[in-house]
Short mmCIF file of C-alpha atoms in Angstrom, two decimals:
data_model
loop_
_atom_site.label_atom_id
_atom_site.label_comp_id
_atom_site.label_asym_id
_atom_site.label_seq_id
_atom_site.Cartn_x
_atom_site.Cartn_y
_atom_site.Cartn_z
CA MET A 1 114.58 130.42 25.47
CA VAL A 2 111.65 132.16 27.19
CA LYS A 3 109.09 133.68 24.86
CA GLU A 4 108.22 137.26 25.82
CA LYS A 5 104.58 138.31 25.73
CA SER A 6 103.50 141.39 23.84
CA THR A 7 102.02 144.35 25.70
CA ASP A 8 98.61 143.52 24.21
CA GLU A 9 98.84 139.95 25.52
CA LEU A 10 99.82 141.15 29.01
CA ILE A 11 96.98 143.68 29.15
CA LYS A 12 94.48 141.07 27.96
CA GLU A 13 95.73 138.59 30.58
CA LEU A 14 95.53 141.19 33.37
CA LEU A 15 92.00 142.25 32.42
CA GLU A 16 90.85 138.63 32.20
CA LYS A 17 92.15 138.08 35.74
CA ARG A 18 90.08 141.08 36.82
CA GLY A 19 86.91 139.58 35.37
CA TYR A 20 86.81 141.07 31.88
CA GLU A 21 86.13 137.94 29.87
CA SER A 22 84.87 138.97 26.45
CA ARG A 23 86.63 141.02 23.83
CA ASN A 24 83.71 143.48 24.00
CA GLN A 25 84.16 143.96 27.78
CA ILE A 26 87.89 144.54 27.32
CA GLU A 27 87.30 147.00 24.47
CA LYS A 28 84.73 148.96 26.56
CA PHE A 29 87.23 149.11 29.45
CA ILE A 30 90.08 150.39 27.28
CA ASN A 31 87.95 152.70 25.12
CA PRO A 32 84.90 153.65 27.19
CA ASP A 33 82.05 155.67 25.76
CA TYR A 34 80.83 158.72 27.66
CA SER A 35 77.57 156.87 28.35
CA ASP A 36 79.55 154.16 30.21
CA PHE A 37 80.46 156.53 33.04
CA ARG A 38 78.28 156.69 36.14
CA ASN A 39 76.58 159.88 37.19
CA PRO A 40 78.65 161.17 40.15
CA PHE A 41 75.46 162.35 41.85
CA ASP A 42 74.42 158.70 42.18
CA PHE A 43 77.01 158.42 44.97
CA GLU A 44 75.57 158.75 48.47
CA ASN A 45 75.50 162.33 49.83
CA MET A 46 77.19 163.78 46.74
CA GLU A 47 74.92 166.81 46.59
CA ALA A 48 75.63 167.67 50.25
CA ILE A 49 79.37 167.22 49.69
CA VAL A 50 79.36 169.48 46.63
CA ASN A 51 77.39 172.11 48.54
CA LYS A 52 79.89 171.94 51.42
CA ILE A 53 82.83 172.44 49.06
CA ILE A 54 81.10 175.42 47.41
CA SER A 55 80.29 176.90 50.82
CA ALA A 56 83.87 176.40 52.06
CA ARG A 57 85.23 178.10 48.95
CA GLU A 58 82.83 181.03 49.26
CA ASN A 59 83.69 181.46 52.97
CA ASN A 60 87.46 181.12 52.48
CA GLU A 61 87.52 177.98 54.64
CA LYS A 62 90.29 175.41 54.37
CA ILE A 63 89.55 172.06 52.75
CA PHE A 64 91.48 168.98 53.85
CA ILE A 65 92.27 166.57 51.02
CA TYR A 66 93.13 163.02 52.03
CA GLY A 67 94.19 160.12 49.83
CA ASP A 68 96.03 156.82 49.86
CA TYR A 69 99.80 156.96 49.90
CA ASP A 70 100.29 155.07 46.67
CA VAL A 71 100.68 156.13 43.06
CA ASP A 72 97.00 156.53 42.21
CA GLY A 73 96.20 158.03 45.63
CA CYS A 74 98.93 160.67 45.34
CA THR A 75 97.88 161.40 41.77
CA ALA A 76 94.24 161.78 42.79
CA VAL A 77 95.13 164.15 45.65
CA ALA A 78 97.28 166.26 43.31
CA LEU A 79 94.47 166.48 40.75
CA VAL A 80 91.86 167.44 43.38
CA TYR A 81 94.26 170.01 44.83
CA LYS A 82 94.87 171.56 41.41
CA PHE A 83 91.13 171.51 40.66
CA LEU A 84 90.16 173.22 43.90
#
């Protein structure tokens, strides 16, 4: 008989394969602290992009939203669409 793994075991195994080796790293991934998130303005050209979106909104211009055609891509596009 094949022994089934628990959900916790499967998640731990998946995260280990993605490079999360210690229990602390796994815990921080699953339950991040606000201070763990990067500042979005650290991304290249973020200020210019934000200003362009604000300008487009103020001038009633259309904004094209593009994303990957997979589950997280479609979800991201839907969230950005709802946000804008």
